Amino acid sequence: GENVEQHPSTLSVQEGDSAVIKCTYSDSASNYFPWYKQELGKGPQLIIDIRSNVGEKKDQRIAVTLNKTAKHFSLHITETQPEDSAVYFCAAHAGKSTFGDGTTLTVKP
Amino acid sequence: NAGVTQTPKFQVLKTGQSMTLQCAQDMNHEYMSWYRQDPGMGLRLIHYSVGAGITDQGEVPNGYNVSRSTTEDFPLRLLSAAPSQTSVYFCASSYLEGPGGYTFGSGTRLTVV
């Protein structure tokens, strides 16, 4: 089955800095790569996604990149704000989604 | 739209007791699934369903049962609760075609003593 590795497990940045979270996957059949943000006490919420026929996608301060050859994809958050503090999960989807173990992002004011 | 509704939000069980975690969605999603979330272990798939009458096992199915009699509902049953089942449980749903991202419920925090 699919295996997704996510790094780093924790990330602390100063407000205004950029944050990058990286994931690798194993199953070449995976064709959809969503990212979720989970705030304390809530369920994960989809924030951005990318399909296998696209290399990069941007939505305001967040962007995702995908390298199918190397089987890795990344989440980039620019101009971070304290409200970006949360746990972020990547996932690789081949019929159903397999999740990474999550990254706890802390943005210090 | 309510999205994905999970009940209860919190539950304490004694070892050996049984209970059902409820999940309902109003988006006409074909796909529904149950995950458990433990510290440092991300989201692990318990069971999933691609439509009414169809269920399948995920990564950690032991000790849990599911059924899907309607498109809207996907209950998770704990047959004989064990302390190892202490966790936060999330239900998620999506369309089958797309593919698309999941809509998650707000979770059920279960403690087994």
PDB file of C-alpha atoms in Angstrom:
ATOM      1  CA  GLY A   1       0.000   0.000   0.000  1.00  0.00           C
ATOM      2  CA  GLU A   2       0.821   3.676  -0.089  1.00  0.00           C
ATOM      3  CA  ASN A   3       3.325   5.105   2.396  1.00  0.00           C
ATOM      4  CA  VAL A   4       3.576   8.847   3.018  1.00  0.00           C
ATOM      5  CA  GLU A   5       6.432  10.433   4.956  1.00  0.00           C
ATOM      6  CA  GLN A   6       6.172  14.016   6.151  1.00  0.00           C
ATOM      7  CA  HIS A   7       8.924  16.320   7.441  1.00  0.00           C
ATOM      8  CA  PRO A   8       9.534  18.088   9.687  1.00  0.00           C
ATOM      9  CA  SER A   9       7.325  16.937  12.539  1.00  0.00           C
ATOM     10  CA  THR A  10       7.575  20.354  14.202  1.00  0.00           C
ATOM     11  CA  LEU A  11       8.379  23.742  12.702  1.00  0.00           C
ATOM     12  CA  SER A  12       8.708  27.089  14.445  1.00  0.00           C
ATOM     13  CA  VAL A  13       9.024  30.344  12.486  1.00  0.00           C
ATOM     14  CA  GLN A  14       8.838  34.062  13.155  1.00  0.00           C
ATOM     15  CA  GLU A  15       5.811  35.940  11.927  1.00  0.00           C
ATOM     16  CA  GLY A  16       6.430  37.075   8.353  1.00  0.00           C
ATOM     17  CA  ASP A  17       8.862  34.268   7.551  1.00  0.00           C
ATOM     18  CA  SER A  18       8.148  31.437   5.140  1.00  0.00           C
ATOM     19  CA  ALA A  19       7.409  27.834   6.118  1.00  0.00           C
ATOM     20  CA  VAL A  20       7.974  24.726   4.010  1.00  0.00           C
ATOM     21  CA  ILE A  21       6.660  21.234   4.713  1.00  0.00           C
ATOM     22  CA  LYS A  22       7.758  18.302   2.597  1.00  0.00           C
ATOM     23  CA  CYS A  23       6.189  14.908   1.866  1.00  0.00           C
ATOM     24  CA  THR A  24       7.226  11.849  -0.088  1.00  0.00           C
ATOM     25  CA  TYR A  25       5.008   9.032  -1.313  1.00  0.00           C
ATOM     26  CA  SER A  26       5.656   5.528  -2.568  1.00  0.00           C
ATOM     27  CA  ASP A  27       2.757   4.518  -4.834  1.00  0.00           C
ATOM     28  CA  SER A  28       3.134   5.787  -8.405  1.00  0.00           C
ATOM     29  CA  ALA A  29      -0.644   5.278  -8.839  1.00  0.00           C
ATOM     30  CA  SER A  30      -1.334   8.224  -6.490  1.00  0.00           C
ATOM     31  CA  ASN A  31      -2.840  11.008  -8.576  1.00  0.00           C
ATOM     32  CA  TYR A  32      -4.126  13.576  -6.102  1.00  0.00           C
ATOM     33  CA  PHE A  33      -2.293  15.310  -3.260  1.00  0.00           C
ATOM     34  CA  PRO A  34      -4.346  17.338  -0.754  1.00  0.00           C
ATOM     35  CA  TRP A  35      -3.124  19.323   2.224  1.00  0.00           C
ATOM     36  CA  TYR A  36      -5.144  19.751   5.405  1.00  0.00           C
ATOM     37  CA  LYS A  37      -4.920  22.172   8.312  1.00  0.00           C
ATOM     38  CA  GLN A  38      -6.081  21.033  11.734  1.00  0.00           C
ATOM     39  CA  GLU A  39      -6.678  23.575  14.456  1.00  0.00           C
ATOM     40  CA  LEU A  40      -6.857  22.553  18.089  1.00  0.00           C
ATOM     41  CA  GLY A  41      -9.971  20.572  18.909  1.00  0.00           C
ATOM     42  CA  LYS A  42     -11.219  20.500  15.318  1.00  0.00           C
ATOM     43  CA  GLY A  43     -11.229  18.134  12.383  1.00  0.00           C
ATOM     44  CA  PRO A  44      -8.743  18.579   9.505  1.00  0.00           C
ATOM     45  CA  GLN A  45      -9.819  21.043   6.837  1.00  0.00           C
ATOM     46  CA  LEU A  46      -8.716  20.978   3.200  1.00  0.00           C
ATOM     47  CA  ILE A  47      -6.655  24.077   2.383  1.00  0.00           C
ATOM     48  CA  ILE A  48      -5.131  23.319  -1.020  1.00  0.00           C
ATOM     49  CA  ASP A  49      -4.647  20.378  -3.356  1.00  0.00           C
ATOM     50  CA  ILE A  50      -2.784  19.449  -6.512  1.00  0.00           C
ATOM     51  CA  ARG A  51      -3.400  16.828  -9.159  1.00  0.00           C
ATOM     52  CA  SER A  52      -0.763  14.681 -10.773  1.00  0.00           C
ATOM     53  CA  ASN A  53      -0.880  16.516 -14.113  1.00  0.00           C
ATOM     54  CA  VAL A  54       0.064  19.836 -12.481  1.00  0.00           C
ATOM     55  CA  GLY A  55       3.467  20.857 -11.127  1.00  0.00           C
ATOM     56  CA  GLU A  56       2.525  23.844  -9.005  1.00  0.00           C
ATOM     57  CA  LYS A  57      -0.563  25.542  -7.626  1.00  0.00           C
ATOM     58  CA  LYS A  58      -0.886  28.769  -5.655  1.00  0.00           C
ATOM     59  CA  ASP A  59      -3.669  30.249  -3.563  1.00  0.00           C
ATOM     60  CA  GLN A  60      -2.773  33.596  -1.991  1.00  0.00           C
ATOM     61  CA  ARG A  61      -0.057  32.891   0.611  1.00  0.00           C
ATOM     62  CA  ILE A  62       0.023  29.126   0.176  1.00  0.00           C
ATOM     63  CA  ALA A  63       1.435  27.088  -2.690  1.00  0.00           C
ATOM     64  CA  VAL A  64       2.035  23.436  -3.406  1.00  0.00           C
ATOM     65  CA  THR A  65       4.599  21.880  -5.702  1.00  0.00           C
ATOM     66  CA  LEU A  66       4.695  18.318  -7.031  1.00  0.00           C
ATOM     67  CA  ASN A  67       7.599  16.360  -8.471  1.00  0.00           C
ATOM     68  CA  LYS A  68       6.116  13.114  -9.800  1.00  0.00           C
ATOM     69  CA  THR A  69       9.455  11.706 -10.887  1.00  0.00           C
ATOM     70  CA  ALA A  70      10.918  12.014  -7.416  1.00  0.00           C
ATOM     71  CA  LYS A  71       7.557  11.255  -5.740  1.00  0.00           C
ATOM     72  CA  HIS A  72       7.621  14.262  -3.480  1.00  0.00           C
ATOM     73  CA  PHE A  73       5.414  17.286  -2.915  1.00  0.00           C
ATOM     74  CA  SER A  74       5.681  20.341  -0.701  1.00  0.00           C
ATOM     75  CA  LEU A  75       3.561  22.993   0.973  1.00  0.00           C
ATOM     76  CA  HIS A  76       4.881  26.561   1.048  1.00  0.00           C
ATOM     77  CA  ILE A  77       3.389  29.256   3.276  1.00  0.00           C
ATOM     78  CA  THR A  78       4.696  32.783   2.786  1.00  0.00           C
ATOM     79  CA  GLU A  79       4.345  35.790   5.088  1.00  0.00           C
ATOM     80  CA  THR A  80       3.263  33.557   7.957  1.00  0.00           C
ATOM     81  CA  GLN A  81       0.828  34.885  10.543  1.00  0.00           C
ATOM     82  CA  PRO A  82       0.037  33.647  14.081  1.00  0.00           C
ATOM     83  CA  GLU A  83      -3.281  32.237  12.815  1.00  0.00           C
ATOM     84  CA  ASP A  84      -1.298  29.880  10.569  1.00  0.00           C
ATOM     85  CA  SER A  85      -0.262  27.997  13.723  1.00  0.00           C
ATOM     86  CA  ALA A  86      -1.817  24.520  13.452  1.00  0.00           C
ATOM     87  CA  VAL A  87      -1.059  20.919  12.506  1.00  0.00           C
ATOM     88  CA  TYR A  88      -0.694  20.377   8.770  1.00  0.00           C
ATOM     89  CA  PHE A  89      -1.210  17.006   7.074  1.00  0.00           C
ATOM     90  CA  CYS A  90      -0.258  15.965   3.577  1.00  0.00           C
ATOM     91  CA  ALA A  91      -1.945  13.058   1.844  1.00  0.00           C
ATOM     92  CA  ALA A  92      -1.486  10.968  -1.278  1.00  0.00           C
ATOM     93  CA  HIS A  93      -4.609   9.595  -2.945  1.00  0.00           C
ATOM     94  CA  ALA A  94      -4.879   6.384  -4.964  1.00  0.00           C
ATOM     95  CA  GLY A  95      -8.533   5.425  -4.568  1.00  0.00           C
ATOM     96  CA  LYS A  96      -8.357   6.555  -0.956  1.00  0.00           C
ATOM     97  CA  SER A  97      -6.083   8.950   0.884  1.00  0.00           C
ATOM     98  CA  THR A  98      -3.051   7.975   2.957  1.00  0.00           C
ATOM     99  CA  PHE A  99      -1.905  10.676   5.353  1.00  0.00           C
ATOM    100  CA  GLY A 100       1.466  11.796   6.602  1.00  0.00           C
ATOM    101  CA  ASP A 101       2.019  11.990  10.360  1.00  0.00           C
ATOM    102  CA  GLY A 102       1.554  15.750  10.476  1.00  0.00           C
ATOM    103  CA  THR A 103       3.653  18.879  11.071  1.00  0.00           C
ATOM    104  CA  THR A 104       2.993  21.157  14.025  1.00  0.00           C
ATOM    105  CA  LEU A 105       3.633  24.700  12.813  1.00  0.00           C
ATOM    106  CA  THR A 106       4.106  27.458  15.378  1.00  0.00           C
ATOM    107  CA  VAL A 107       4.286  31.062  14.187  1.00  0.00           C
ATOM    108  CA  LYS A 108       5.793  33.348  16.825  1.00  0.00           C
ATOM    109  CA  PRO A 109       4.540  36.943  16.869  1.00  0.00           C
TER     110      PRO A 109
ATOM    111  CA  ASN B   1     -25.463  22.464   4.936  1.00  0.00           C
ATOM    112  CA  ALA B   2     -24.341  20.676   8.072  1.00  0.00           C
ATOM    113  CA  GLY B   3     -21.500  18.814   6.309  1.00  0.00           C
ATOM    114  CA  VAL B   4     -20.285  15.834   8.370  1.00  0.00           C
ATOM    115  CA  THR B   5     -21.867  15.453  11.793  1.00  0.00           C
ATOM    116  CA  GLN B   6     -20.349  13.216  14.450  1.00  0.00           C
ATOM    117  CA  THR B   7     -21.899  12.258  17.762  1.00  0.00           C
ATOM    118  CA  PRO B   8     -21.068  12.137  20.587  1.00  0.00           C
ATOM    119  CA  LYS B   9     -18.230  14.651  20.939  1.00  0.00           C
ATOM    120  CA  PHE B  10     -16.877  13.018  24.090  1.00  0.00           C
ATOM    121  CA  GLN B  11     -17.338   9.554  25.575  1.00  0.00           C
ATOM    122  CA  VAL B  12     -15.870   7.583  28.465  1.00  0.00           C
ATOM    123  CA  LEU B  13     -16.259   3.812  28.385  1.00  0.00           C
ATOM    124  CA  LYS B  14     -15.289   1.035  30.702  1.00  0.00           C
ATOM    125  CA  THR B  15     -13.196  -1.829  29.360  1.00  0.00           C
ATOM    126  CA  GLY B  16     -15.450  -4.389  27.718  1.00  0.00           C
ATOM    127  CA  GLN B  17     -18.357  -2.057  27.030  1.00  0.00           C
ATOM    128  CA  SER B  18     -19.651  -1.579  23.505  1.00  0.00           C
ATOM    129  CA  MET B  19     -20.813   1.594  21.807  1.00  0.00           C
ATOM    130  CA  THR B  20     -21.557   3.132  18.429  1.00  0.00           C
ATOM    131  CA  LEU B  21     -20.036   6.335  17.118  1.00  0.00           C
ATOM    132  CA  GLN B  22     -22.413   8.055  14.742  1.00  0.00           C
ATOM    133  CA  CYS B  23     -21.497   9.802  11.487  1.00  0.00           C
ATOM    134  CA  ALA B  24     -23.892  11.464   9.071  1.00  0.00           C
ATOM    135  CA  GLN B  25     -23.296  13.603   5.984  1.00  0.00           C
ATOM    136  CA  ASP B  26     -25.723  15.622   3.896  1.00  0.00           C
ATOM    137  CA  MET B  27     -23.595  16.189   0.782  1.00  0.00           C
ATOM    138  CA  ASN B  28     -24.589  12.994  -1.052  1.00  0.00           C
ATOM    139  CA  HIS B  29     -20.987  11.792  -0.896  1.00  0.00           C
ATOM    140  CA  GLU B  30     -20.440   8.211  -2.009  1.00  0.00           C
ATOM    141  CA  TYR B  31     -17.227   7.709  -0.031  1.00  0.00           C
ATOM    142  CA  MET B  32     -17.181   7.660   3.767  1.00  0.00           C
ATOM    143  CA  SER B  33     -14.427   6.604   6.128  1.00  0.00           C
ATOM    144  CA  TRP B  34     -13.367   6.425   9.750  1.00  0.00           C
ATOM    145  CA  TYR B  35      -9.932   7.444  11.043  1.00  0.00           C
ATOM    146  CA  ARG B  36      -8.367   7.380  14.455  1.00  0.00           C
ATOM    147  CA  GLN B  37      -5.847  10.005  15.467  1.00  0.00           C
ATOM    148  CA  ASP B  38      -3.234   9.262  18.093  1.00  0.00           C
ATOM    149  CA  PRO B  39      -0.368  11.565  19.144  1.00  0.00           C
ATOM    150  CA  GLY B  40       2.544  11.362  16.718  1.00  0.00           C
ATOM    151  CA  MET B  41       0.789   8.794  14.524  1.00  0.00           C
ATOM    152  CA  GLY B  42      -1.255  10.943  12.209  1.00  0.00           C
ATOM    153  CA  LEU B  43      -4.550   9.675  10.840  1.00  0.00           C
ATOM    154  CA  ARG B  44      -4.960   5.930  10.489  1.00  0.00           C
ATOM    155  CA  LEU B  45      -7.768   4.457   8.408  1.00  0.00           C
ATOM    156  CA  ILE B  46     -10.084   2.056  10.249  1.00  0.00           C
ATOM    157  CA  HIS B  47     -12.836   1.249   7.736  1.00  0.00           C
ATOM    158  CA  TYR B  48     -14.226   2.846   4.621  1.00  0.00           C
ATOM    159  CA  SER B  49     -17.180   2.596   2.261  1.00  0.00           C
ATOM    160  CA  VAL B  50     -17.629   3.523  -1.393  1.00  0.00           C
ATOM    161  CA  GLY B  51     -21.420   3.334  -1.298  1.00  0.00           C
ATOM    162  CA  ALA B  52     -24.447   1.921   0.478  1.00  0.00           C
ATOM    163  CA  GLY B  53     -23.980  -1.771   1.184  1.00  0.00           C
ATOM    164  CA  ILE B  54     -20.223  -1.712   0.502  1.00  0.00           C
ATOM    165  CA  THR B  55     -17.585  -1.567   3.229  1.00  0.00           C
ATOM    166  CA  ASP B  56     -13.922  -2.502   3.436  1.00  0.00           C
ATOM    167  CA  GLN B  57     -11.139  -2.619   6.000  1.00  0.00           C
ATOM    168  CA  GLY B  58      -8.452  -0.028   6.349  1.00  0.00           C
ATOM    169  CA  GLU B  59      -5.125  -0.086   8.134  1.00  0.00           C
ATOM    170  CA  VAL B  60      -6.353  -0.730  11.705  1.00  0.00           C
ATOM    171  CA  PRO B  61      -9.760  -2.510  11.578  1.00  0.00           C
ATOM    172  CA  ASN B  62      -9.452  -4.895  14.533  1.00  0.00           C
ATOM    173  CA  GLY B  63     -12.030  -4.304  17.262  1.00  0.00           C
ATOM    174  CA  TYR B  64     -14.291  -2.184  15.057  1.00  0.00           C
ATOM    175  CA  ASN B  65     -17.328  -2.910  12.884  1.00  0.00           C
ATOM    176  CA  VAL B  66     -19.093  -0.744  10.316  1.00  0.00           C
ATOM    177  CA  SER B  67     -22.143  -0.913   8.097  1.00  0.00           C
ATOM    178  CA  ARG B  68     -23.535   1.400   5.403  1.00  0.00           C
ATOM    179  CA  SER B  69     -27.260   0.962   4.958  1.00  0.00           C
ATOM    180  CA  THR B  70     -27.813   4.466   3.555  1.00  0.00           C
ATOM    181  CA  THR B  71     -25.703   6.998   1.657  1.00  0.00           C
ATOM    182  CA  GLU B  72     -25.912   9.447   4.556  1.00  0.00           C
ATOM    183  CA  ASP B  73     -24.917   7.331   7.571  1.00  0.00           C
ATOM    184  CA  PHE B  74     -21.781   5.382   8.447  1.00  0.00           C
ATOM    185  CA  PRO B  75     -21.734   4.275  12.104  1.00  0.00           C
ATOM    186  CA  LEU B  76     -18.637   2.816  13.755  1.00  0.00           C
ATOM    187  CA  ARG B  77     -19.180   0.132  16.381  1.00  0.00           C
ATOM    188  CA  LEU B  78     -16.742  -0.782  19.110  1.00  0.00           C
ATOM    189  CA  LEU B  79     -17.533  -4.367  20.034  1.00  0.00           C
ATOM    190  CA  SER B  80     -15.664  -4.677  23.352  1.00  0.00           C
ATOM    191  CA  ALA B  81     -13.774  -1.512  24.237  1.00  0.00           C
ATOM    192  CA  ALA B  82     -10.109  -1.739  25.233  1.00  0.00           C
ATOM    193  CA  PRO B  83      -7.783   0.965  26.627  1.00  0.00           C
ATOM    194  CA  SER B  84      -5.821   0.786  23.331  1.00  0.00           C
ATOM    195  CA  GLN B  85      -8.900   2.235  21.629  1.00  0.00           C
ATOM    196  CA  THR B  86      -8.565   5.490  23.559  1.00  0.00           C
ATOM    197  CA  SER B  87      -8.218   7.989  20.727  1.00  0.00           C
ATOM    198  CA  VAL B  88      -9.868  10.749  18.757  1.00  0.00           C
ATOM    199  CA  TYR B  89     -12.047   9.402  15.969  1.00  0.00           C
ATOM    200  CA  PHE B  90     -12.825  11.299  12.786  1.00  0.00           C
ATOM    201  CA  CYS B  91     -15.345  10.529  10.108  1.00  0.00           C
ATOM    202  CA  ALA B  92     -14.639  11.843   6.602  1.00  0.00           C
ATOM    203  CA  SER B  93     -16.544  11.830   3.332  1.00  0.00           C
ATOM    204  CA  SER B  94     -16.008  12.771  -0.303  1.00  0.00           C
ATOM    205  CA  TYR B  95     -17.238  12.224  -3.822  1.00  0.00           C
ATOM    206  CA  LEU B  96     -15.746   9.190  -5.536  1.00  0.00           C
ATOM    207  CA  GLU B  97     -15.133  10.941  -8.841  1.00  0.00           C
ATOM    208  CA  GLY B  98     -12.603  13.744  -9.051  1.00  0.00           C
ATOM    209  CA  PRO B  99     -10.833  12.844  -6.922  1.00  0.00           C
ATOM    210  CA  GLY B 100     -11.478  15.485  -4.305  1.00  0.00           C
ATOM    211  CA  GLY B 101     -10.562  16.300  -0.775  1.00  0.00           C
ATOM    212  CA  TYR B 102     -12.274  14.926   2.273  1.00  0.00           C
ATOM    213  CA  THR B 103     -14.736  16.750   4.473  1.00  0.00           C
ATOM    214  CA  PHE B 104     -14.062  15.802   8.077  1.00  0.00           C
ATOM    215  CA  GLY B 105     -16.362  15.827  11.063  1.00  0.00           C
ATOM    216  CA  SER B 106     -15.349  17.553  14.285  1.00  0.00           C
ATOM    217  CA  GLY B 107     -14.335  14.296  15.952  1.00  0.00           C
ATOM    218  CA  THR B 108     -15.253  12.100  18.906  1.00  0.00           C
ATOM    219  CA  ARG B 109     -12.810  11.943  21.800  1.00  0.00           C
ATOM    220  CA  LEU B 110     -13.078   8.467  23.330  1.00  0.00           C
ATOM    221  CA  THR B 111     -11.476   7.387  26.588  1.00  0.00           C
ATOM    222  CA  VAL B 112     -11.551   3.733  27.658  1.00  0.00           C
ATOM    223  CA  VAL B 113     -10.778   3.141  31.334  1.00  0.00           C
TER     224      VAL B 113
END
